[in-house]
Amino acid sequence: GAGVSQSPSNKVTEKGKDVELRCDPISGHTALYWYRQSLGQGLEFLIYFQGNSAPDKSGLPSDRFSAERTGGSVSTLTIQRTQQEDSAVYLCASSLGQGRGYTFGSGTRLTVV
Amino acid sequence: AQSVTQLGSHVSVSEGALVLLRCNYSSSVPPYLFWYVQYPNQGLQLLLKYTSAATLVKGINGFEAEFKKSETSFHLTKPSAHMSDAAEYFCAVSNAGKSTFGDGTTLTVKP
């Protein structure tokens, strides 16, 4: 597609429920990233997929967080047993590779009540 | 390891004045450096990038940044601010494929 597409744009969930966030990157972009942006803070790295390599999961804050990328394209970020501190904007980005810069999606605003 | 420090979480300038947003980085290898902009209620977009080709980098909307290795800096400038420049600006350093972002600087432009 023309840009990075994320869905849903907004998600309100009850504490303890699981949520799935979807990212559809730009076609042909081999790298895909998930970041989290909390109110008034910078971007926190979560996970990075590059081609067929094993993902860099070093930023995932707990084992409640997981992500997969199917067929080198669409990615899903799953948060199990959501907590209030998980409330944030979750951003997906894709890139052609090192040094090329990211193209970001519009994000999913997650609110845990 | 890599890190980014943006000096000043808020910067306010008058319309027509010089814009200077400061960014210092730390990287164990020669870095790629980026500035991104986030306009109100919009997603982040790439403003400009340094990839070692030239130390002075020009971006969109009249912005530019100069890479200074000796000072480990990559400050963003624009000679004359416009009201439409009001946004949040993020500096980022990248190696090993992923980027580390600064905490952002909110630019306010006064009429």
Short mmCIF file of C-alpha atoms in Angstrom, two decimals:
data_model
loop_
_atom_site.label_atom_id
_atom_site.label_comp_id
_atom_site.label_asym_id
_atom_site.label_seq_id
_atom_site.Cartn_x
_atom_site.Cartn_y
_atom_site.Cartn_z
CA GLY A 1 0.00 0.00 0.00
CA ALA A 2 0.91 3.67 -0.06
CA GLY A 3 1.69 3.90 3.63
CA VAL A 4 1.89 1.93 6.84
CA SER A 5 -1.57 0.96 7.99
CA GLN A 6 -2.43 0.21 11.62
CA SER A 7 -5.65 -1.08 13.07
CA PRO A 8 -7.59 -0.41 15.13
CA SER A 9 -6.86 3.30 15.50
CA ASN A 10 -8.32 3.26 19.00
CA LYS A 11 -8.86 0.41 21.42
CA VAL A 12 -10.40 0.52 24.87
CA THR A 13 -10.09 -2.70 26.82
CA GLU A 14 -10.71 -3.89 30.34
CA LYS A 15 -7.80 -4.74 32.59
CA GLY A 16 -6.89 -8.40 32.25
CA LYS A 17 -8.17 -8.82 28.69
CA ASP A 18 -5.92 -9.68 25.73
CA VAL A 19 -5.57 -7.32 22.76
CA GLU A 20 -4.18 -7.67 19.25
CA LEU A 21 -2.83 -4.75 17.28
CA ARG A 22 -2.24 -5.04 13.55
CA CYS A 23 0.32 -3.43 11.26
CA ASP A 24 0.39 -3.61 7.47
CA PRO A 25 3.76 -2.23 6.27
CA ILE A 26 4.69 -0.69 2.96
CA SER A 27 5.04 -3.38 0.32
CA GLY A 28 8.70 -4.28 -0.18
CA HIS A 29 9.90 -2.90 3.13
CA THR A 30 11.96 -5.65 4.71
CA ALA A 31 12.19 -4.14 8.18
CA LEU A 32 9.26 -3.67 10.55
CA TYR A 33 9.32 -2.08 13.99
CA TRP A 34 6.99 -1.65 16.94
CA TYR A 35 7.41 1.27 19.32
CA ARG A 36 5.33 2.55 22.21
CA GLN A 37 4.73 6.23 22.96
CA SER A 38 3.37 7.10 26.37
CA LEU A 39 1.91 10.50 27.17
CA GLY A 40 4.61 13.15 27.22
CA GLN A 41 7.39 10.65 26.62
CA GLY A 42 9.57 9.58 23.75
CA LEU A 43 9.36 6.44 21.72
CA GLU A 44 10.16 3.17 23.46
CA PHE A 45 11.48 0.39 21.23
CA LEU A 46 9.59 -2.89 21.52
CA ILE A 47 10.54 -5.29 18.71
CA TYR A 48 12.19 -5.34 15.27
CA PHE A 49 11.76 -7.74 12.35
CA GLN A 50 14.28 -7.85 9.50
CA GLY A 51 13.53 -10.15 6.61
CA ASN A 52 13.64 -13.80 7.62
CA SER A 53 15.99 -13.23 10.56
CA ALA A 54 14.99 -13.91 14.13
CA PRO A 55 13.30 -10.80 15.54
CA ASP A 56 15.04 -8.49 18.01
CA LYS A 57 12.73 -8.75 21.02
CA SER A 58 15.01 -6.90 23.41
CA GLY A 59 12.53 -4.07 24.02
CA LEU A 60 9.50 -6.11 25.01
CA PRO A 61 8.71 -5.03 28.59
CA SER A 62 7.37 -8.37 29.83
CA ASP A 63 6.39 -11.84 28.67
CA ARG A 64 2.82 -10.57 28.31
CA PHE A 65 3.96 -8.92 25.08
CA SER A 66 4.59 -10.85 21.89
CA ALA A 67 4.62 -10.15 18.18
CA GLU A 68 4.76 -12.04 14.95
CA ARG A 69 5.20 -11.15 11.33
CA THR A 70 3.60 -13.49 8.83
CA GLY A 71 4.96 -13.95 5.33
CA GLY A 72 7.37 -11.07 5.77
CA SER A 73 4.48 -8.62 5.66
CA VAL A 74 1.67 -8.07 8.16
CA SER A 75 2.59 -8.00 11.85
CA THR A 76 0.47 -8.48 14.96
CA LEU A 77 1.44 -7.25 18.41
CA THR A 78 -0.36 -9.14 21.17
CA ILE A 79 -0.63 -7.99 24.76
CA GLN A 80 -1.99 -10.57 27.18
CA ARG A 81 -3.65 -9.78 30.48
CA THR A 82 -3.49 -6.04 29.86
CA GLN A 83 -2.59 -3.69 32.71
CA GLN A 84 -3.29 0.02 33.09
CA GLU A 85 0.38 0.81 32.54
CA ASP A 86 0.04 -0.68 29.04
CA SER A 87 -2.05 2.35 28.04
CA ALA A 88 -0.11 4.17 25.31
CA VAL A 89 0.04 4.77 21.59
CA TYR A 90 1.54 1.79 19.83
CA LEU A 91 3.38 2.77 16.67
CA CYS A 92 4.42 0.55 13.81
CA ALA A 93 7.03 1.56 11.26
CA SER A 94 8.62 -0.04 8.24
CA SER A 95 11.84 0.64 6.39
CA LEU A 96 13.86 -0.43 3.38
CA GLY A 97 16.82 -0.96 5.68
CA GLN A 98 19.67 0.53 7.63
CA GLY A 99 20.03 4.26 7.18
CA ARG A 100 16.86 4.69 5.16
CA GLY A 101 14.65 6.06 7.91
CA TYR A 102 11.26 4.85 9.01
CA THR A 103 7.78 5.34 7.63
CA PHE A 104 5.38 5.34 10.56
CA GLY A 105 1.76 4.36 10.76
CA SER A 106 -0.75 6.56 12.55
CA GLY A 107 -0.67 4.35 15.61
CA THR A 108 -3.13 2.51 17.80
CA ARG A 109 -4.18 4.34 20.95
CA LEU A 110 -4.69 1.68 23.63
CA THR A 111 -6.57 2.55 26.79
CA VAL A 112 -6.81 -0.03 29.55
CA VAL A 113 -9.62 0.68 32.02
CA ALA B 1 24.89 0.99 22.96
CA GLN B 2 23.34 4.19 21.68
CA SER B 3 21.44 7.07 23.18
CA VAL B 4 20.03 10.46 22.30
CA THR B 5 19.60 13.57 24.41
CA GLN B 6 17.41 16.40 23.25
CA LEU B 7 18.15 19.55 25.23
CA GLY B 8 14.95 21.40 26.03
CA SER B 9 11.60 19.67 26.05
CA HIS B 10 9.92 22.92 24.99
CA VAL B 11 11.22 25.66 22.71
CA SER B 12 9.28 28.81 21.89
CA VAL B 13 10.21 31.22 19.09
CA SER B 14 8.56 34.13 17.35
CA GLU B 15 7.42 33.80 13.77
CA GLY B 16 10.34 34.69 11.52
CA ALA B 17 12.98 33.93 14.14
CA LEU B 18 15.68 31.29 13.99
CA VAL B 19 14.72 27.80 15.09
CA LEU B 20 17.41 25.76 16.88
CA LEU B 21 16.57 22.35 18.34
CA ARG B 22 19.46 20.58 20.01
CA CYS B 23 20.36 16.92 19.81
CA ASN B 24 23.39 15.09 21.18
CA TYR B 25 23.98 11.43 20.61
CA SER B 26 26.09 8.58 21.88
CA SER B 27 27.00 5.65 19.68
CA SER B 28 29.73 3.03 19.74
CA VAL B 29 29.90 2.96 15.94
CA PRO B 30 29.47 5.64 13.27
CA PRO B 31 25.77 6.35 13.44
CA TYR B 32 22.93 7.13 11.17
CA LEU B 33 21.05 10.15 12.52
CA PHE B 34 17.52 11.31 11.86
CA TRP B 35 15.05 14.03 12.72
CA TYR B 36 11.34 13.25 12.68
CA VAL B 37 8.42 15.65 13.09
CA GLN B 38 4.99 14.97 14.56
CA TYR B 39 2.37 17.58 13.79
CA PRO B 40 -0.66 17.79 16.08
CA ASN B 41 -2.91 14.77 15.66
CA GLN B 42 -0.69 13.29 12.98
CA GLY B 43 1.85 10.49 12.76
CA LEU B 44 5.61 10.90 12.76
CA GLN B 45 7.27 11.71 9.48
CA LEU B 46 10.90 11.79 8.47
CA LEU B 47 12.29 15.33 8.27
CA LEU B 48 15.89 14.58 7.31
CA LYS B 49 18.67 12.03 7.74
CA TYR B 50 22.45 11.86 8.01
CA THR B 51 24.11 8.83 6.46
CA SER B 52 27.75 10.04 6.21
CA ALA B 53 27.50 11.46 2.68
CA ALA B 54 27.59 15.11 3.79
CA THR B 55 27.75 16.73 7.21
CA LEU B 56 25.15 19.38 6.39
CA VAL B 57 21.85 17.77 5.60
CA LYS B 58 18.84 19.52 4.13
CA GLY B 59 15.34 18.30 4.76
CA ILE B 60 11.77 19.22 4.04
CA ASN B 61 10.14 22.55 4.86
CA GLY B 62 13.44 24.47 4.97
CA PHE B 63 14.97 22.57 7.88
CA GLU B 64 18.58 21.48 7.96
CA ALA B 65 20.92 19.78 10.40
CA GLU B 66 24.68 19.63 10.75
CA PHE B 67 26.53 16.54 11.93
CA LYS B 68 29.46 17.47 14.18
CA LYS B 69 31.40 14.39 15.18
CA SER B 70 33.69 16.23 17.60
CA GLU B 71 30.67 17.52 19.51
CA THR B 72 28.53 14.37 18.98
CA SER B 73 25.74 16.70 17.93
CA PHE B 74 23.10 16.85 15.24
CA HIS B 75 21.22 20.08 15.89
CA LEU B 76 18.21 21.02 13.76
CA THR B 77 17.85 24.56 12.43
CA LYS B 78 15.59 26.68 10.29
CA PRO B 79 16.44 30.32 9.52
CA SER B 80 12.89 31.66 9.78
CA ALA B 81 10.10 30.00 11.76
CA HIS B 82 6.60 29.74 10.36
CA MET B 83 3.42 29.14 12.32
CA SER B 84 3.03 25.80 10.55
CA ASP B 85 6.32 24.59 12.10
CA ALA B 86 4.63 24.15 15.47
CA ALA B 87 5.02 20.46 16.23
CA GLU B 88 6.99 17.95 18.25
CA TYR B 89 10.42 17.07 16.92
CA PHE B 90 12.30 13.85 17.65
CA CYS B 91 15.98 13.15 17.09
CA ALA B 92 17.01 9.52 16.57
CA VAL B 93 20.25 7.55 16.29
CA SER B 94 20.39 4.23 14.49
CA ASN B 95 22.73 1.31 14.20
CA ALA B 96 22.26 -2.44 14.04
CA GLY B 97 19.05 -1.71 12.22
CA LYS B 98 17.01 -0.10 14.98
CA SER B 99 16.65 3.48 16.14
CA THR B 100 16.77 5.03 19.58
CA PHE B 101 14.70 8.19 19.91
CA GLY B 102 15.08 11.24 22.10
CA ASP B 103 12.26 12.38 24.35
CA GLY B 104 11.19 15.03 21.86
CA THR B 105 11.10 18.83 21.77
CA THR B 106 7.83 20.68 21.39
CA LEU B 107 8.24 23.77 19.23
CA THR B 108 5.80 26.64 19.75
CA VAL B 109 5.75 29.51 17.26
CA LYS B 110 4.34 32.81 18.49
CA PRO B 111 2.78 35.29 16.07
#
